[in-house]
Tab-separated table of C-alpha atoms in Angstrom:
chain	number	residue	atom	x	y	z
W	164	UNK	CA	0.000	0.000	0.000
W	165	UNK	CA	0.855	3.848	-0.072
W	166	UNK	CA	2.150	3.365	3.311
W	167	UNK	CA	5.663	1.953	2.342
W	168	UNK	CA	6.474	4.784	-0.285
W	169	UNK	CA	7.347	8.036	0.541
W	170	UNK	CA	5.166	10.447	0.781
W	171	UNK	CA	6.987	13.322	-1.121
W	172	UNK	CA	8.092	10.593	-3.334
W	173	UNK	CA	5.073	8.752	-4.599
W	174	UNK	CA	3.592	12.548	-5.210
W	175	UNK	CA	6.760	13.854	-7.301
W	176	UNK	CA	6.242	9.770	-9.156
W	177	UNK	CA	2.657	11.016	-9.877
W	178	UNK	CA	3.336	14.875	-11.093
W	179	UNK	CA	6.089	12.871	-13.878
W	180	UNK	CA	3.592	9.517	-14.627
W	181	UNK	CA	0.422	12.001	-15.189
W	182	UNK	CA	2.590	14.704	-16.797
W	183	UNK	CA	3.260	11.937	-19.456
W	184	UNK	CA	0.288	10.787	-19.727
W	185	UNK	CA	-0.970	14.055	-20.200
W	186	UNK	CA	1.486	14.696	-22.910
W	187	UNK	CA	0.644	11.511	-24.590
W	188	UNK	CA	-3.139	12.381	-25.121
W	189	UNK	CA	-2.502	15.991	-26.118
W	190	UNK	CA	0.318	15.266	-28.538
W	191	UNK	CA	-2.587	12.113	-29.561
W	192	UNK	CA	-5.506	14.678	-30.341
W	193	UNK	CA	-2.968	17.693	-31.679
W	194	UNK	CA	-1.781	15.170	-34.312
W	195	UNK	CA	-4.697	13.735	-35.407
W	196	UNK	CA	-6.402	17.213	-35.843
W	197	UNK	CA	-3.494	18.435	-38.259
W	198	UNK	CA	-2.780	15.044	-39.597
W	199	UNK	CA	0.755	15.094	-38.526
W	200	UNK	CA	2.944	14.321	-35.878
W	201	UNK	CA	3.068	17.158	-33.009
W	202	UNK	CA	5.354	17.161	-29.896
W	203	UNK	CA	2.715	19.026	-27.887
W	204	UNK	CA	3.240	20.651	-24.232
W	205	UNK	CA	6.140	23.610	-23.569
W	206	UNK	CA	8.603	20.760	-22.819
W	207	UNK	CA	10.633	19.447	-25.583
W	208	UNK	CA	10.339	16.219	-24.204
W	209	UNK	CA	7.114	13.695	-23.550
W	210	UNK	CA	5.985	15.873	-20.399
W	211	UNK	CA	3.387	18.386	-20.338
W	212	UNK	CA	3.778	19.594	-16.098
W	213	UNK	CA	0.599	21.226	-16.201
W	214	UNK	CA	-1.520	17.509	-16.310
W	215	UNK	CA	0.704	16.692	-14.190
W	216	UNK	CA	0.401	19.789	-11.694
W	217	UNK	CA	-3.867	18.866	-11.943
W	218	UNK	CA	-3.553	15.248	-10.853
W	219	UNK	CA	-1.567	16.235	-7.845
W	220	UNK	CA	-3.898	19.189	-7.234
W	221	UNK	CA	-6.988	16.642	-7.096
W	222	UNK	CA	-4.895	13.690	-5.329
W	223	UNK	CA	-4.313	16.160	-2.453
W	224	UNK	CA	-7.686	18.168	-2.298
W	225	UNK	CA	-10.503	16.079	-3.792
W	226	UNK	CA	-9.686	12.516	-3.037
W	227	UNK	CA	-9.699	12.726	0.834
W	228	UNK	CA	-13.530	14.694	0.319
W	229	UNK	CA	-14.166	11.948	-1.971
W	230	UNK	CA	-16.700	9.333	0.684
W	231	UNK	CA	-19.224	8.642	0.626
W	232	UNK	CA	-19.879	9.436	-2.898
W	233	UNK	CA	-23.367	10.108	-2.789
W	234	UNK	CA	-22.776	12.763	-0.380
W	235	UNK	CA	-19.646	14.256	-2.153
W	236	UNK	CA	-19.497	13.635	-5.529
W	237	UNK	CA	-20.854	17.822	-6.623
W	238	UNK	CA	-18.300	19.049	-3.596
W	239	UNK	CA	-16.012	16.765	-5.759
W	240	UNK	CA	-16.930	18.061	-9.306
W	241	UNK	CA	-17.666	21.851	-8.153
W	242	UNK	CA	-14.717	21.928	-6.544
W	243	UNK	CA	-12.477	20.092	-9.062
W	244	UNK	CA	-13.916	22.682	-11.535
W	245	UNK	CA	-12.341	25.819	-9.401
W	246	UNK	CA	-8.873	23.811	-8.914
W	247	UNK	CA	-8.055	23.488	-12.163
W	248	UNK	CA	-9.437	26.744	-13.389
W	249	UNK	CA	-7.437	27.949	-11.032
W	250	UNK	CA	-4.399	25.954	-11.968
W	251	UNK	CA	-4.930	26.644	-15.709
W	252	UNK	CA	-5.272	30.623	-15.501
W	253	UNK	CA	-2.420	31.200	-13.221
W	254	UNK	CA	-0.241	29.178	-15.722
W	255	UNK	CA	-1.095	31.184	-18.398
W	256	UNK	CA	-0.738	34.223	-16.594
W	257	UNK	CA	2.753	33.254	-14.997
W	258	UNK	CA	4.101	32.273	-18.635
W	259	UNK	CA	2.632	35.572	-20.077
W	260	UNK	CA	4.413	37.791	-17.687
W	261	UNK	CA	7.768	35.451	-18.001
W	262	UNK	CA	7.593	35.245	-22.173
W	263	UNK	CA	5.465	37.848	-23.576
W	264	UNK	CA	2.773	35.551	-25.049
W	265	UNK	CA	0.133	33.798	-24.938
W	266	UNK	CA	0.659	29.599	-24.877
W	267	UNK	CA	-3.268	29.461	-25.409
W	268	UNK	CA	-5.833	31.485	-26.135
W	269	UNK	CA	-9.489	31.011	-26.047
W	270	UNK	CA	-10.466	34.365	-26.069
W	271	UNK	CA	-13.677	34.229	-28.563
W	272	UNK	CA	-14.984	31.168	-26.544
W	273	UNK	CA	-18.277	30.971	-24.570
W	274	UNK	CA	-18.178	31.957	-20.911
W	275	UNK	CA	-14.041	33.131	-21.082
W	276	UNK	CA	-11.821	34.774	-18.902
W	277	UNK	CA	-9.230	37.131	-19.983
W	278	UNK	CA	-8.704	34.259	-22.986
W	279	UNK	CA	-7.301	32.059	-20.013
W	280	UNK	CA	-9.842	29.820	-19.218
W	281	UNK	CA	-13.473	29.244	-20.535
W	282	UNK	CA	-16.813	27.471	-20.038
W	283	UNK	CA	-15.953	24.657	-22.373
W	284	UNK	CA	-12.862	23.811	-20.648
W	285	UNK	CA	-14.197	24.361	-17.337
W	286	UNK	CA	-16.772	20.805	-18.429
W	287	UNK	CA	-13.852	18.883	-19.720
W	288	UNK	CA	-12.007	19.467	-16.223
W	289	UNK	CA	-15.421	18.511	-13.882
W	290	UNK	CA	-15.604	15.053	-16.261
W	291	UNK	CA	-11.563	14.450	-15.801
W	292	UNK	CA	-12.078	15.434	-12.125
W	293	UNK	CA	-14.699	12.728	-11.518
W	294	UNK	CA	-12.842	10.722	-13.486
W	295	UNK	CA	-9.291	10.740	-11.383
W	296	UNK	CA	-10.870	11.015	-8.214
W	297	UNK	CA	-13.327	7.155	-8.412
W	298	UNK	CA	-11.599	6.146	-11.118
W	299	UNK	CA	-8.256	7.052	-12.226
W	300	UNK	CA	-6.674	7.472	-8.563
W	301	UNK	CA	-7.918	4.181	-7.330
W	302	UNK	CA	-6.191	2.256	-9.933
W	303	UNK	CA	-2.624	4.435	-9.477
W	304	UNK	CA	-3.057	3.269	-5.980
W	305	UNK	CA	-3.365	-0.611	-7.253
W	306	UNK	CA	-0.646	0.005	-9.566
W	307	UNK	CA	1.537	1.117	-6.660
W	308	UNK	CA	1.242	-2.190	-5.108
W	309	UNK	CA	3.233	-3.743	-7.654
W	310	UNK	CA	6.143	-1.557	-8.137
W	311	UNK	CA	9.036	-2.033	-5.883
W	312	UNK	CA	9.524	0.954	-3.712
W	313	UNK	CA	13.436	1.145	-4.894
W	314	UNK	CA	12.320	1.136	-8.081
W	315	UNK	CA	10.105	3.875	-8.006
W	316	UNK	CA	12.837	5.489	-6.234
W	317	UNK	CA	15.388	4.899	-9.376
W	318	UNK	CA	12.568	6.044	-12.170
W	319	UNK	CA	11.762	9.480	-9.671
W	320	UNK	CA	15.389	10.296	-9.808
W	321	UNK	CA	15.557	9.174	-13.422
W	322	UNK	CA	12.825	11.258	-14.140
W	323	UNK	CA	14.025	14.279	-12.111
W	324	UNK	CA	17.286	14.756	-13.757
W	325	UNK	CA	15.790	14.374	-17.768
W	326	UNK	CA	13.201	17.090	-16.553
W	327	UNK	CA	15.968	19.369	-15.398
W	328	UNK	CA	17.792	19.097	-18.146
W	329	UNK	CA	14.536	19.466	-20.630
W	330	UNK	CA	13.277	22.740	-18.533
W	331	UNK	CA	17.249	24.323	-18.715
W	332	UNK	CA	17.094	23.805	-22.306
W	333	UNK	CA	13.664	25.036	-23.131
W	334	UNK	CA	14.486	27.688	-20.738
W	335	UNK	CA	17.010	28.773	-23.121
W	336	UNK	CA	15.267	28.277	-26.170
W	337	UNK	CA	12.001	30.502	-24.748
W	338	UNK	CA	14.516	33.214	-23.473
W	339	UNK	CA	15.520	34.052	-27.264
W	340	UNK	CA	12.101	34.485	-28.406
W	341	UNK	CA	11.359	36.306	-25.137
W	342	UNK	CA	13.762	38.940	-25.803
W	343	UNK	CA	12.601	39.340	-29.390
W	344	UNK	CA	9.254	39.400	-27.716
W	345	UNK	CA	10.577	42.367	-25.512
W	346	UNK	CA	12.245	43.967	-28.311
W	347	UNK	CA	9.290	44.315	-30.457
W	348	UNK	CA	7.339	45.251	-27.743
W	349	UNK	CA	9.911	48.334	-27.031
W	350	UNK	CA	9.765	49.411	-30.356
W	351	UNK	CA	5.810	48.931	-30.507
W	352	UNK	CA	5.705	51.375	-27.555
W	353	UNK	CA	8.847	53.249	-29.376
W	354	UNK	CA	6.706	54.116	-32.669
W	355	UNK	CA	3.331	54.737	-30.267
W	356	UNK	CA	4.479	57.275	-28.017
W	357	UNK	CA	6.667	59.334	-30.818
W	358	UNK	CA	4.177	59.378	-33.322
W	359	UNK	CA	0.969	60.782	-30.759
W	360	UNK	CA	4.048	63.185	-29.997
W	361	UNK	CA	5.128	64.429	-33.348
W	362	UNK	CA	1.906	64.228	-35.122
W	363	UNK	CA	0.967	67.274	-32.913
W	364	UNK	CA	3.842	68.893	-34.042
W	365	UNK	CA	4.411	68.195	-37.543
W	366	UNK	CA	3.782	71.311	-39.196
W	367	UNK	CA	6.265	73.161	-36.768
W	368	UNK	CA	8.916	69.663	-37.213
W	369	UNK	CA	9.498	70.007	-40.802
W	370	UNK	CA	10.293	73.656	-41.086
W	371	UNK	CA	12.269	74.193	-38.048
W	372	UNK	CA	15.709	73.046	-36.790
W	373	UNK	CA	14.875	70.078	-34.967
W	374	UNK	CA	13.934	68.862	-38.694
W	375	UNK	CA	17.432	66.450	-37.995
W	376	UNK	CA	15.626	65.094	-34.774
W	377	UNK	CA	12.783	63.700	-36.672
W	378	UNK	CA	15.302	62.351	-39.716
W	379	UNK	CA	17.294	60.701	-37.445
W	380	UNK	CA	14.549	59.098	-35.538
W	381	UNK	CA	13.198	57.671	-38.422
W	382	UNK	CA	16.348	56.454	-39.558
W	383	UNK	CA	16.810	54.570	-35.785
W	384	UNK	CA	13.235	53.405	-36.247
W	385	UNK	CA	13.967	52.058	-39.416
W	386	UNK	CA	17.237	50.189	-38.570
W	387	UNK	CA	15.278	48.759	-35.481
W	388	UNK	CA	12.481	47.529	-37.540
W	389	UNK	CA	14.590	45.822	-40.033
W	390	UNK	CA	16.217	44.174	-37.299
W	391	UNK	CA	13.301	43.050	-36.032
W	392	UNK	CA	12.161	41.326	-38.989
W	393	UNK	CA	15.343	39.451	-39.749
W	394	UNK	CA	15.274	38.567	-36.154
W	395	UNK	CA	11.511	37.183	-36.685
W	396	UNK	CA	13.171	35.202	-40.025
W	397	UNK	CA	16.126	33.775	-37.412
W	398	UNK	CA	13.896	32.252	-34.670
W	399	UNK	CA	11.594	30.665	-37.466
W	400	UNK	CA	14.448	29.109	-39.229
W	401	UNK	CA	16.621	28.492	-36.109
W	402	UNK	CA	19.136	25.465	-36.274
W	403	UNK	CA	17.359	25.398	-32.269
W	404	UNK	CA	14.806	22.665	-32.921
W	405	UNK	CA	12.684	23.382	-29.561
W	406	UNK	CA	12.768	27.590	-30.906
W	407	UNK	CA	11.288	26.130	-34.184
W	408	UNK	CA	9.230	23.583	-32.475
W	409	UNK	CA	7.977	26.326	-30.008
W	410	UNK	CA	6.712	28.558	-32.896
W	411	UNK	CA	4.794	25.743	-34.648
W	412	UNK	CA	3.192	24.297	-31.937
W	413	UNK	CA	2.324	27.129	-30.153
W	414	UNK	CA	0.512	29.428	-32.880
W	415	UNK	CA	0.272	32.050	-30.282
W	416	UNK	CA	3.924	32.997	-29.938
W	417	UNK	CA	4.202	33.359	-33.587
W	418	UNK	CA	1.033	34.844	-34.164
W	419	UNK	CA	1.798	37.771	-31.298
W	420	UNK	CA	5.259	38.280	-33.317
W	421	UNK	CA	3.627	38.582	-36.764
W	422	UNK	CA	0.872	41.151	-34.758
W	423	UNK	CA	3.919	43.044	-33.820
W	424	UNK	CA	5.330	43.646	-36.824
W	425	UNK	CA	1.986	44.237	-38.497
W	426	UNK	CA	1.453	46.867	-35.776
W	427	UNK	CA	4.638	49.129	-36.167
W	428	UNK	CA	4.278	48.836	-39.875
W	429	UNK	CA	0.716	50.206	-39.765
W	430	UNK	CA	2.002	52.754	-37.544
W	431	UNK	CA	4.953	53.573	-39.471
W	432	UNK	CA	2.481	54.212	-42.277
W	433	UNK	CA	0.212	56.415	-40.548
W	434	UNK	CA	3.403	58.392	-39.261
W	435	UNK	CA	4.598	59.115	-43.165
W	436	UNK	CA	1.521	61.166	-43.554
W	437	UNK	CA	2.225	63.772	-41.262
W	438	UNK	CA	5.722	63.848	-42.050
W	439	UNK	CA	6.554	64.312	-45.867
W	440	UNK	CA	8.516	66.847	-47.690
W	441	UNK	CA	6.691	69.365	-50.349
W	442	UNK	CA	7.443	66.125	-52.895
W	443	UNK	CA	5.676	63.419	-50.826
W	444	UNK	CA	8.557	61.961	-49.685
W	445	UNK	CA	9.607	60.601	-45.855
W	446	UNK	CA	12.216	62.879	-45.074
């Protein structure tokens, strides 16, 4: 029984075994959608945490308010519904603020929430959480009964260090496209606040002295922007297969980049009106 593991052990052995399983499904459903093979989850390898962070979640909370099931089983499902909710939103939320994107999105669906979570989710988490808590948990417990508590020992620190080394190296793949991310933001903000600025002050811009000002803004503007695209061209062709892999799977990332650059070029646009010479050209 659970008795001769480990406690912190046989929780750490469920985060990995669910995280897998997790992964498996996803990667499953991703590939059969788009008729290819997809390496789902942020992870380069077969682990997607966030399953795995859920199971433990609802092995800790819901299984001990699980008896008598007549009595429990809405606590069980209402409650399940909030956990994970709660699990899934401040995921996306942490990995927004730590890479400038968005790993999902369901902002358009029925009953969302800032585009983290939504109605249609929320079901799919009350069915899993009935699911793990009378059906799924009960057999991880028989299943425990067979594996050798040194064993389980081995595959948790087997499992530890290939997770370590996975997270390090997605780490460093997802800080490249987060400073991209945080360079086209800057010059988003760049283009914004100097063009509400100088549109108020075109007319007196072009015929005064601080003409050179304005030239050689748009001159840095236009160096950072082409930088910005070939940078956009160098994470989407990177010899880095988890920066590529990121950037396919994850539609997101790339589709907040591409935004980006759609964004300062509209503004950049906008900007030439108010400042051309008497022959229409950007100074």
């Amino acid at each position: 029984m659970l008795e001769q593991y480990n406690p912190i052990i046989n929780y750490i052995f469920l985060f990995f075994m669910f995280s897998g399983i997790g992964w498996a499904i996803e990667s499953t459903y991703r590939s059969l959608g788009e008729m290819k093979i997809i390496n789902s989850g942020f992870l380069y390898g077969p682990l997607c945490p966030i399953y795995g962070t859920g199971c433990l979640v609802f092995d800790l909370c819901l299984v001990p308010l699980s008896e008598p099931i007549g009595k429990r089983l809405w606590i069980v499902i209402l409650l399940g519904i909030v956990l994970a909710d709660t699990v899934e939103y401040a995921t996306s939320w942490i990995m927004e603020k730590l890479f400038h994107a968005r790993w999902w999105d369901y902002t358009g669906n029925f009953l969302n929430l800032h585009g983290r979570i939504c109605f249609r989710h929320s079901c799919y988490w009350a069915l899993f959480a009935f699911l793990y808590v009378y059906f799924i948990a009960p057999m991880y417990r028989l299943l425990l009964t067979y594996i050798n508590p040194t064993i389980m020992y081995i595959c948790v620190g087997v499992f530890f260090a290939v997770f370590t080394v996975d997270l390090i190296l997605t780490l460093k793949a997802v800080a490249d496209i987060n400073k991209f991310m945080k360079k086209l933001s800057g010059l988003k903000q760049t283009v914004s606040n100097f063009g509400e600025n100088m549109k108020e002050k075109a007319g007196i811009l072009i015929s005064s002295p601080e003409e050179s000002k304005l030239i050689e803004w748009k001159n840095e503007v236009a160096r950072q922007y082409t930088d910005i695209k070939n940078q956009l061209n160098t994470l989407e062709n990177s010899d880095n297969k988890n920066i590529r892999r990121i950037f396919s799977i994850y539609g997101s990332v790339k589709n907040a980049a591409e935004d980006g650059i759609y964004e300062v070029e509209s503004r950049w646009e906008e900007l030439k009106s108010h400042f051309t010479d008497s022959d229409g050209e950007m100074m």
